[in-house]
Amino acid sequence: MMEDMKVTAGYDFGAAHAAMRRYVDGNILSGVSSVVLVGRDLVDVNCVGWADKEAQIPLRVDHIFRVFSNTKLITSCAALLLFEEGRFQLDDPIEKFIPQLANRRVLRPDATLLDDTEPAKGSITIRHLLSHNSGLSYGLLDPGTTIFKAYNERKVLNPATTLADMMDVLADLPLVFHPGTSWEYSVASDVTARLVEIVSGQPFDAFIQARILDPLGMVDTGFVIPEQNRNRLAAYYAGADIMEPMKPGLTRTDDAPYPGAYLRPVPRLNGGGGLVSTLPDMVALIRSLLPGGPTLLKPDTIALMMTNQLPDGVWIRFARIGDLPGRGFALAGARILQPSLFDHPDSVGELYWGGIAGTQWWISPKANVAGLMMTQRQMAFTHPFAVEFKRLAYEAVKRKG
C-alpha cells in the first residue's frame, strides 16, 4: 500500500506539524504519525518522533500500531457487509442469532448488588450493538461500579477464551440500562464479531481477511504480527499521570494489554480492540468509505453508518468525563452534531473514533476531509494532541480552499 501514500501538493500543514513536534519534544508523546485526505487525495503525511524512544528508532509510515478500538470500524464494516446481503435486519433481536442474550435483566439505578435487577423492557437489537446503546458495559472505564467489578471477576475480556465463550459469560450478567435508552461504551463490538461468525459461518479473523483486509490490500492488519514484521511494532508507553495528560514523562509498557500480545494467536478474536495495523492500511480502509471511487460498502449503507442512532437528548458519555453534549453515535463511531469550543466549526457532521492508545480516524463529509493519527500512549483516546491536530488540519484545508 506504500505506493498509495503519495501526497498532493499545495497545502500548508506546518502549524499542525509544529504542534505534534511540541508533544514529542515535551516528552508527552514518543512519536505521532498522521495523514489528512481531501476527498480521496492525500494532502498531508507526517511522522515525527520515535517508534522506539530508547533505541532512537525514528517513526516511519510503515510502523505497526496497536490500534485497539480502531478495530471497531472494521467490525462494524464486517457486520454491515452481511446486512447488505440481507442476512439480518438492524432491528433484529440479538437472541435470534445468539440465544444466550435473550431475556435480559437490568440493574436498578444505584444498585450495589448484582442481583438487584428488573426485567429488560425489550431485546438488544443489532442496531443497539453497533451504536453502543445496548446496555452492555466494558469493565474498563468505570472502576468502583458494581458492573465493573462483575465484568472483571467473571473475566469477560479474557483473551484465553473465545467469542463464543464470552457470550456464555455475558448471559449471566445484567445490563446497566434498558436497551436503546442510554449510551455506554461496551463489549458490544465483540458481540457483533460473534454475530459475524454465526451469520457467515466463518471465524471472525477469516471473514475480515476475505471480505475486508485482502480486497483493500491491508497487508499489515491482523490479530498476530508475523515474526518477520515484529521489528516494525512501535513501542508502547504510559504517561506520567493518567489524570494529567499533559504532564511530561513516558514509561515503556510493552507487555500491555498482556505479555506476548500480538506475537502468537489467542482464542479471543477481539472485535472491539484486538487488531494491529499501519498508517497505509488504515488509509486504505478510510478511503474505501469515501465517495469518488470504489467503496467497501454501498453508498446508502455508508450514509446509514454515519447517521446518529441515539435518542434525542442522549449523548455519548465517559466515566470521569460525563456527558459530551453534541456528540451522538452512529453505526461505526461518534458523530459531531454540535461542535464544542475545542472543535473546528467545520467538523459538524464528522464521524470519528479511536483507540485507547491514541490511534484515531475521522471522516467529515460536509468538509470533504478525513484523517488519521497514530501514536502509542496509554489512555490517549481523548488526549489533547488529537483535538489540536484535527483543529489545525481543518484550518489548513480551509485556508487552501
Short mmCIF file of C-alpha atoms in Angstrom, two decimals:
data_model
loop_
_atom_site.label_atom_id
_atom_site.label_comp_id
_atom_site.label_asym_id
_atom_site.label_seq_id
_atom_site.Cartn_x
_atom_site.Cartn_y
_atom_site.Cartn_z
CA MET A 1 0.00 0.00 0.00
CA MET A 2 3.03 2.33 0.22
CA GLU A 3 2.60 3.39 -3.42
CA ASP A 4 -0.80 4.84 -2.44
CA MET A 5 0.79 7.25 0.05
CA LYS A 6 1.75 9.93 -2.49
CA VAL A 7 0.81 13.43 -1.38
CA THR A 8 -0.99 16.13 -3.36
CA ALA A 9 0.99 19.37 -3.02
CA GLY A 10 -0.32 22.82 -2.24
CA TYR A 11 -1.44 22.57 1.38
CA ASP A 12 0.42 24.02 4.36
CA PHE A 13 0.23 21.81 7.45
CA GLY A 14 3.21 23.48 9.11
CA ALA A 15 1.23 24.53 12.19
CA ALA A 16 -0.13 21.01 12.71
CA HIS A 17 3.35 19.50 12.31
CA ALA A 18 4.86 22.00 14.75
CA ALA A 19 2.17 21.20 17.31
CA MET A 20 2.91 17.47 17.14
CA ARG A 21 6.65 18.20 17.43
CA ARG A 22 5.93 20.06 20.69
CA TYR A 23 4.24 16.98 22.15
CA VAL A 24 7.24 14.83 21.25
CA ASP A 25 9.84 17.34 22.42
CA GLY A 26 7.88 17.78 25.65
CA ASN A 27 8.05 14.03 26.36
CA ILE A 28 4.28 13.72 26.21
CA LEU A 29 4.22 11.52 23.11
CA SER A 30 7.03 9.27 21.89
CA GLY A 31 6.03 9.83 18.29
CA VAL A 32 2.96 10.50 16.18
CA SER A 33 2.13 9.75 12.55
CA SER A 34 -0.71 11.47 10.74
CA VAL A 35 -2.41 11.78 7.38
CA VAL A 36 -5.09 14.10 6.03
CA LEU A 37 -7.25 13.48 2.98
CA VAL A 38 -9.29 15.93 0.94
CA GLY A 39 -11.72 13.79 -0.95
CA ARG A 40 -9.68 10.66 -1.68
CA ASP A 41 -6.44 12.60 -2.17
CA LEU A 42 -3.74 12.53 0.49
CA VAL A 43 -2.78 16.11 1.19
CA ASP A 44 -0.52 15.51 4.19
CA VAL A 45 1.58 12.63 5.55
CA ASN A 46 3.78 13.30 8.57
CA CYS A 47 5.83 11.22 11.02
CA VAL A 48 7.50 12.89 13.98
CA GLY A 49 9.40 11.39 16.91
CA TRP A 50 10.24 7.81 17.71
CA ALA A 51 8.82 4.35 17.13
CA ASP A 52 11.20 3.27 19.89
CA LYS A 53 12.37 6.13 22.06
CA GLU A 54 15.01 4.13 23.92
CA ALA A 55 16.60 2.71 20.77
CA GLN A 56 16.18 6.04 18.93
CA ILE A 57 14.34 4.43 16.01
CA PRO A 58 12.54 7.20 14.08
CA LEU A 59 8.85 6.68 13.43
CA ARG A 60 8.15 5.70 9.82
CA VAL A 61 4.99 5.36 7.77
CA ASP A 62 5.26 1.55 7.84
CA HIS A 63 5.43 1.11 11.62
CA ILE A 64 2.80 -1.17 13.14
CA PHE A 65 0.49 0.13 15.86
CA ARG A 66 -1.79 -1.46 18.43
CA VAL A 67 -4.97 0.16 17.12
CA PHE A 68 -7.25 -1.12 19.91
CA SER A 69 -10.70 0.38 19.30
CA ASN A 70 -9.93 1.33 15.71
CA THR A 71 -10.72 -2.39 15.35
CA LYS A 72 -14.38 -1.45 15.89
CA LEU A 73 -14.57 0.26 12.49
CA ILE A 74 -13.58 -2.99 10.78
CA THR A 75 -16.04 -4.96 12.93
CA SER A 76 -18.87 -2.57 12.04
CA CYS A 77 -17.99 -2.81 8.34
CA ALA A 78 -17.97 -6.61 8.59
CA ALA A 79 -21.46 -6.65 10.06
CA LEU A 80 -22.73 -4.13 7.52
CA LEU A 81 -21.42 -6.26 4.64
CA LEU A 82 -23.70 -9.05 5.90
CA PHE A 83 -26.54 -6.58 6.42
CA GLU A 84 -26.22 -5.56 2.77
CA GLU A 85 -26.64 -9.21 1.80
CA GLY A 86 -29.93 -9.34 3.69
CA ARG A 87 -28.58 -11.79 6.27
CA PHE A 88 -30.19 -9.80 9.08
CA GLN A 89 -32.02 -6.54 9.75
CA LEU A 90 -30.64 -3.90 12.10
CA ASP A 91 -33.64 -4.15 14.40
CA ASP A 92 -33.50 -7.94 14.71
CA PRO A 93 -33.20 -9.03 18.35
CA ILE A 94 -29.76 -10.45 19.01
CA GLU A 95 -31.24 -13.63 20.54
CA LYS A 96 -32.33 -14.61 17.04
CA PHE A 97 -28.64 -15.42 16.47
CA ILE A 98 -27.17 -15.59 20.00
CA PRO A 99 -29.79 -17.23 22.24
CA GLN A 100 -27.72 -16.70 25.39
CA LEU A 101 -28.50 -12.98 25.23
CA ALA A 102 -32.28 -13.37 25.44
CA ASN A 103 -34.35 -12.39 28.48
CA ARG A 104 -32.02 -9.68 29.71
CA ARG A 105 -32.24 -8.20 33.18
CA VAL A 106 -31.19 -4.64 34.02
CA LEU A 107 -29.50 -3.28 37.14
CA ARG A 108 -31.79 -0.97 39.07
CA PRO A 109 -30.49 2.61 39.46
CA ASP A 110 -27.80 2.80 42.18
CA ALA A 111 -27.79 -0.99 42.60
CA THR A 112 -24.88 -2.23 44.73
CA LEU A 113 -25.68 -5.92 44.33
CA LEU A 114 -25.57 -7.77 41.04
CA ASP A 115 -28.98 -9.36 41.61
CA ASP A 116 -30.73 -6.03 42.26
CA THR A 117 -32.35 -6.08 38.82
CA GLU A 118 -35.57 -5.79 36.86
CA PRO A 119 -36.58 -7.38 33.55
CA ALA A 120 -35.41 -5.52 30.43
CA LYS A 121 -38.20 -3.67 28.63
CA GLY A 122 -37.03 -5.00 25.29
CA SER A 123 -34.41 -7.05 23.48
CA ILE A 124 -30.94 -5.92 22.49
CA THR A 125 -31.00 -5.34 18.73
CA ILE A 126 -28.14 -5.35 16.24
CA ARG A 127 -28.62 -1.60 15.86
CA HIS A 128 -28.11 -1.23 19.63
CA LEU A 129 -24.87 -3.22 19.43
CA LEU A 130 -23.42 -1.13 16.60
CA SER A 131 -24.29 2.13 18.37
CA HIS A 132 -23.31 1.09 21.93
CA ASN A 133 -26.72 1.70 23.41
CA SER A 134 -27.42 -1.95 24.20
CA GLY A 135 -26.95 -1.71 27.97
CA LEU A 136 -23.79 -3.82 27.91
CA SER A 137 -20.69 -2.49 29.69
CA TYR A 138 -16.91 -2.93 29.38
CA GLY A 139 -15.21 -3.39 32.74
CA LEU A 140 -12.53 -0.90 31.67
CA LEU A 141 -13.59 2.69 32.22
CA ASP A 142 -15.80 2.78 35.32
CA PRO A 143 -13.81 1.39 38.26
CA GLY A 144 -15.66 1.12 41.53
CA THR A 145 -19.04 0.35 40.00
CA THR A 146 -21.00 -2.85 40.54
CA ILE A 147 -20.80 -3.82 36.87
CA PHE A 148 -17.05 -3.07 36.60
CA LYS A 149 -16.38 -5.45 39.47
CA ALA A 150 -18.61 -8.12 37.93
CA TYR A 151 -17.04 -7.90 34.46
CA ASN A 152 -13.57 -8.24 35.93
CA GLU A 153 -14.42 -11.02 38.38
CA ARG A 154 -16.05 -13.00 35.54
CA LYS A 155 -13.10 -12.20 33.21
CA VAL A 156 -15.33 -11.03 30.38
CA LEU A 157 -12.29 -9.77 28.43
CA ASN A 158 -10.16 -12.90 28.94
CA PRO A 159 -8.03 -13.37 25.78
CA ALA A 160 -7.70 -17.10 26.54
CA THR A 161 -11.40 -17.64 25.80
CA THR A 162 -13.31 -17.49 22.50
CA LEU A 163 -16.03 -15.08 21.44
CA ALA A 164 -18.49 -17.96 21.88
CA ASP A 165 -17.26 -18.41 25.47
CA MET A 166 -17.72 -14.69 26.05
CA MET A 167 -21.41 -14.94 25.12
CA ASP A 168 -21.87 -17.59 27.81
CA VAL A 169 -20.31 -15.29 30.42
CA LEU A 170 -22.42 -12.30 29.34
CA ALA A 171 -25.57 -14.44 29.58
CA ASP A 172 -25.36 -14.31 33.38
CA LEU A 173 -24.62 -10.59 33.72
CA PRO A 174 -27.23 -7.80 33.89
CA LEU A 175 -27.35 -4.75 31.64
CA VAL A 176 -26.64 -1.29 33.01
CA PHE A 177 -29.70 0.28 31.35
CA HIS A 178 -32.68 -0.77 29.25
CA PRO A 179 -31.62 -1.35 25.63
CA GLY A 180 -31.92 1.75 23.46
CA THR A 181 -32.38 4.25 26.31
CA SER A 182 -28.83 5.48 27.01
CA TRP A 183 -25.21 5.07 25.86
CA GLU A 184 -22.24 3.26 27.34
CA TYR A 185 -19.03 2.13 25.70
CA SER A 186 -19.07 -1.62 25.85
CA VAL A 187 -18.22 -5.11 24.64
CA ALA A 188 -20.99 -4.72 22.04
CA SER A 189 -18.38 -4.85 19.27
CA ASP A 190 -17.25 -8.28 20.48
CA VAL A 191 -20.87 -9.44 20.42
CA THR A 192 -21.04 -8.04 16.87
CA ALA A 193 -17.92 -10.02 15.94
CA ARG A 194 -19.60 -13.16 17.26
CA LEU A 195 -22.69 -12.31 15.23
CA VAL A 196 -20.48 -12.11 12.12
CA GLU A 197 -19.11 -15.57 12.91
CA ILE A 198 -22.56 -17.10 13.34
CA VAL A 199 -24.13 -15.48 10.28
CA SER A 200 -21.16 -16.04 7.97
CA GLY A 201 -20.19 -19.47 9.26
CA GLN A 202 -16.55 -18.33 9.44
CA PRO A 203 -14.20 -17.38 12.29
CA PHE A 204 -14.12 -13.61 12.62
CA ASP A 205 -10.49 -13.31 11.51
CA ALA A 206 -11.15 -15.39 8.38
CA PHE A 207 -14.19 -13.29 7.46
CA ILE A 208 -12.48 -9.92 7.74
CA GLN A 209 -9.42 -11.27 5.92
CA ALA A 210 -11.52 -12.44 2.96
CA ARG A 211 -14.00 -9.57 2.82
CA ILE A 212 -12.07 -6.50 4.02
CA LEU A 213 -8.31 -6.89 4.51
CA ASP A 214 -7.44 -8.76 1.31
CA PRO A 215 -9.73 -6.75 -1.01
CA LEU A 216 -8.33 -3.47 0.35
CA GLY A 217 -4.70 -4.62 0.38
CA MET A 218 -4.40 -4.18 4.15
CA VAL A 219 -1.34 -6.44 4.35
CA ASP A 220 -0.18 -5.43 7.86
CA THR A 221 -3.53 -5.60 9.68
CA GLY A 222 -4.37 -8.61 11.82
CA PHE A 223 -4.55 -10.16 15.26
CA VAL A 224 -0.99 -11.53 15.10
CA ILE A 225 2.21 -9.92 13.79
CA PRO A 226 4.29 -12.33 11.66
CA GLU A 227 7.76 -12.83 13.09
CA GLN A 228 9.46 -11.09 10.16
CA ASN A 229 7.45 -7.91 10.85
CA ARG A 230 7.84 -7.66 14.62
CA ASN A 231 10.71 -5.21 14.34
CA ARG A 232 8.16 -2.73 12.94
CA LEU A 233 5.92 -2.78 16.05
CA ALA A 234 6.06 0.63 17.70
CA ALA A 235 6.91 0.71 21.40
CA TYR A 236 4.08 1.38 23.84
CA TYR A 237 4.24 3.95 26.65
CA ALA A 238 2.32 5.05 29.73
CA GLY A 239 2.09 8.73 30.62
CA ALA A 240 3.29 10.20 33.89
CA ASP A 241 -0.20 10.67 35.33
CA ILE A 242 -3.44 9.27 33.95
CA MET A 243 -5.37 12.27 35.31
CA GLU A 244 -2.93 14.84 33.86
CA PRO A 245 -2.48 14.01 30.17
CA MET A 246 -0.14 16.98 29.58
CA LYS A 247 2.28 16.08 32.38
CA PRO A 248 5.65 15.17 30.82
CA GLY A 249 7.07 11.69 31.28
CA LEU A 250 6.76 8.36 29.48
CA THR A 251 7.32 4.85 30.81
CA ARG A 252 7.69 1.95 28.42
CA THR A 253 4.98 -0.68 28.86
CA ASP A 254 5.31 -3.21 26.04
CA ASP A 255 3.59 -6.00 28.00
CA ALA A 256 0.22 -4.26 27.71
CA PRO A 257 -2.52 -5.28 27.29
CA TYR A 258 -0.90 -8.59 28.33
CA PRO A 259 2.54 -10.24 27.92
CA GLY A 260 3.08 -11.57 24.42
CA ALA A 261 0.08 -9.79 22.92
CA TYR A 262 0.02 -9.92 19.09
CA LEU A 263 3.01 -12.29 18.95
CA ARG A 264 1.00 -15.52 18.89
CA PRO A 265 -2.61 -16.48 18.18
CA VAL A 266 -5.01 -16.40 21.12
CA PRO A 267 -8.57 -17.79 21.23
CA ARG A 268 -10.22 -14.36 21.60
CA LEU A 269 -10.67 -12.68 18.21
CA ASN A 270 -11.33 -9.37 19.88
CA GLY A 271 -13.68 -7.41 17.62
CA GLY A 272 -13.58 -4.45 19.96
CA GLY A 273 -9.84 -3.93 20.14
CA GLY A 274 -7.64 -6.81 19.03
CA LEU A 275 -6.04 -5.67 15.78
CA VAL A 276 -2.72 -4.13 14.84
CA SER A 277 -2.40 -2.01 11.72
CA THR A 278 -0.36 0.63 9.91
CA LEU A 279 -1.00 4.10 8.58
CA PRO A 280 -1.18 2.93 4.91
CA ASP A 281 -3.57 0.10 5.80
CA MET A 282 -5.90 2.40 7.68
CA VAL A 283 -5.75 4.93 4.83
CA ALA A 284 -6.96 2.17 2.51
CA LEU A 285 -9.90 1.45 4.83
CA ILE A 286 -10.88 5.10 5.27
CA ARG A 287 -10.55 5.77 1.53
CA SER A 288 -12.88 2.82 0.85
CA LEU A 289 -15.61 4.65 2.79
CA LEU A 290 -15.27 7.91 0.84
CA PRO A 291 -17.08 8.86 -2.39
CA GLY A 292 -15.26 9.25 -5.68
CA GLY A 293 -14.12 5.68 -6.26
CA PRO A 294 -14.84 2.04 -5.38
CA THR A 295 -16.26 1.67 -1.87
CA LEU A 296 -16.27 -1.26 0.53
CA LEU A 297 -19.95 -0.71 1.31
CA LYS A 298 -22.77 0.64 -0.81
CA PRO A 299 -23.23 4.43 -0.65
CA ASP A 300 -26.60 4.06 1.09
CA THR A 301 -25.01 1.81 3.72
CA ILE A 302 -22.20 4.30 4.30
CA ALA A 303 -24.75 7.11 4.73
CA LEU A 304 -26.65 4.95 7.23
CA MET A 305 -23.41 4.06 9.00
CA MET A 306 -22.80 7.77 9.60
CA THR A 307 -26.30 8.59 10.90
CA ASN A 308 -26.76 9.24 14.62
CA GLN A 309 -28.65 6.37 16.26
CA LEU A 310 -29.12 7.75 19.79
CA PRO A 311 -32.48 9.04 21.08
CA ASP A 312 -32.99 12.79 21.40
CA GLY A 313 -31.19 14.14 24.43
CA VAL A 314 -28.84 11.14 24.78
CA TRP A 315 -25.16 11.93 24.27
CA ILE A 316 -22.10 9.72 24.49
CA ARG A 317 -20.55 9.80 27.93
CA PHE A 318 -17.43 8.54 29.68
CA ALA A 319 -16.67 7.84 33.31
CA ARG A 320 -14.77 10.74 34.91
CA ILE A 321 -15.79 13.00 31.99
CA GLY A 322 -19.57 12.66 31.97
CA ASP A 323 -21.83 13.55 29.06
CA LEU A 324 -20.25 15.00 25.92
CA PRO A 325 -23.06 17.28 24.68
CA GLY A 326 -23.33 17.47 20.93
CA ARG A 327 -21.81 14.01 20.47
CA GLY A 328 -24.13 11.33 19.13
CA PHE A 329 -23.18 7.84 18.00
CA ALA A 330 -23.75 6.25 14.61
CA LEU A 331 -23.18 2.62 13.50
CA ALA A 332 -19.38 2.87 13.40
CA GLY A 333 -18.32 5.77 15.59
CA ALA A 334 -19.28 9.01 17.30
CA ARG A 335 -20.88 11.82 15.30
CA ILE A 336 -20.34 15.50 15.98
CA LEU A 337 -23.81 17.03 15.92
CA GLN A 338 -22.78 20.31 17.54
CA PRO A 339 -19.06 21.24 17.57
CA SER A 340 -17.71 22.08 21.03
CA LEU A 341 -15.48 25.04 21.83
CA PHE A 342 -12.49 22.77 21.17
CA ASP A 343 -13.66 21.60 17.74
CA HIS A 344 -13.23 23.40 14.45
CA PRO A 345 -16.60 24.75 13.24
CA ASP A 346 -16.22 22.76 10.01
CA SER A 347 -16.29 19.49 11.98
CA VAL A 348 -20.10 19.41 12.22
CA GLY A 349 -21.28 16.06 10.89
CA GLU A 350 -17.89 14.41 11.44
CA LEU A 351 -17.77 10.67 12.18
CA TYR A 352 -14.81 9.63 14.31
CA TRP A 353 -13.46 7.14 16.78
CA GLY A 354 -10.16 5.83 18.03
CA GLY A 355 -8.20 3.51 20.25
CA ILE A 356 -7.20 3.81 23.85
CA ALA A 357 -3.51 4.13 22.85
CA GLY A 358 -4.04 7.20 20.68
CA THR A 359 -4.85 5.86 17.22
CA GLN A 360 -7.72 7.85 15.74
CA TRP A 361 -9.62 8.30 12.48
CA TRP A 362 -12.21 10.79 11.30
CA ILE A 363 -14.39 11.36 8.26
CA SER A 364 -16.12 14.71 7.65
CA PRO A 365 -18.49 14.51 4.65
CA LYS A 366 -19.55 18.15 4.87
CA ALA A 367 -15.95 19.45 4.83
CA ASN A 368 -14.80 16.70 2.42
CA VAL A 369 -11.93 15.93 4.82
CA ALA A 370 -10.75 12.75 6.53
CA GLY A 371 -7.73 11.90 8.61
CA LEU A 372 -5.79 9.52 10.80
CA MET A 373 -3.46 9.88 13.76
CA MET A 374 -1.33 7.09 15.20
CA THR A 375 0.62 7.12 18.45
CA GLN A 376 1.21 4.61 21.28
CA ARG A 377 0.41 6.18 24.63
CA GLN A 378 -1.89 4.52 27.15
CA MET A 379 -5.26 6.18 27.80
CA ALA A 380 -4.76 8.67 24.94
CA PHE A 381 -8.17 8.31 23.33
CA THR A 382 -9.29 11.76 24.42
CA HIS A 383 -5.80 13.26 24.65
CA PRO A 384 -5.35 16.97 23.77
CA PHE A 385 -2.92 16.15 20.92
CA ALA A 386 -5.75 14.75 18.79
CA VAL A 387 -8.06 17.69 19.42
CA GLU A 388 -5.32 20.15 18.50
CA PHE A 389 -4.20 18.29 15.38
CA LYS A 390 -7.71 17.97 13.99
CA ARG A 391 -8.48 21.64 14.57
CA LEU A 392 -5.27 22.69 12.79
CA ALA A 393 -5.87 20.20 9.97
CA TYR A 394 -9.33 21.61 9.29
CA GLU A 395 -7.84 25.11 9.27
CA ALA A 396 -5.09 24.12 6.80
CA VAL A 397 -7.65 22.68 4.39
CA LYS A 398 -9.90 25.70 4.79
CA ARG A 399 -7.02 28.13 4.02
CA LYS A 400 -6.24 26.26 0.79
CA GLY A 401 -9.90 26.30 -0.21
#
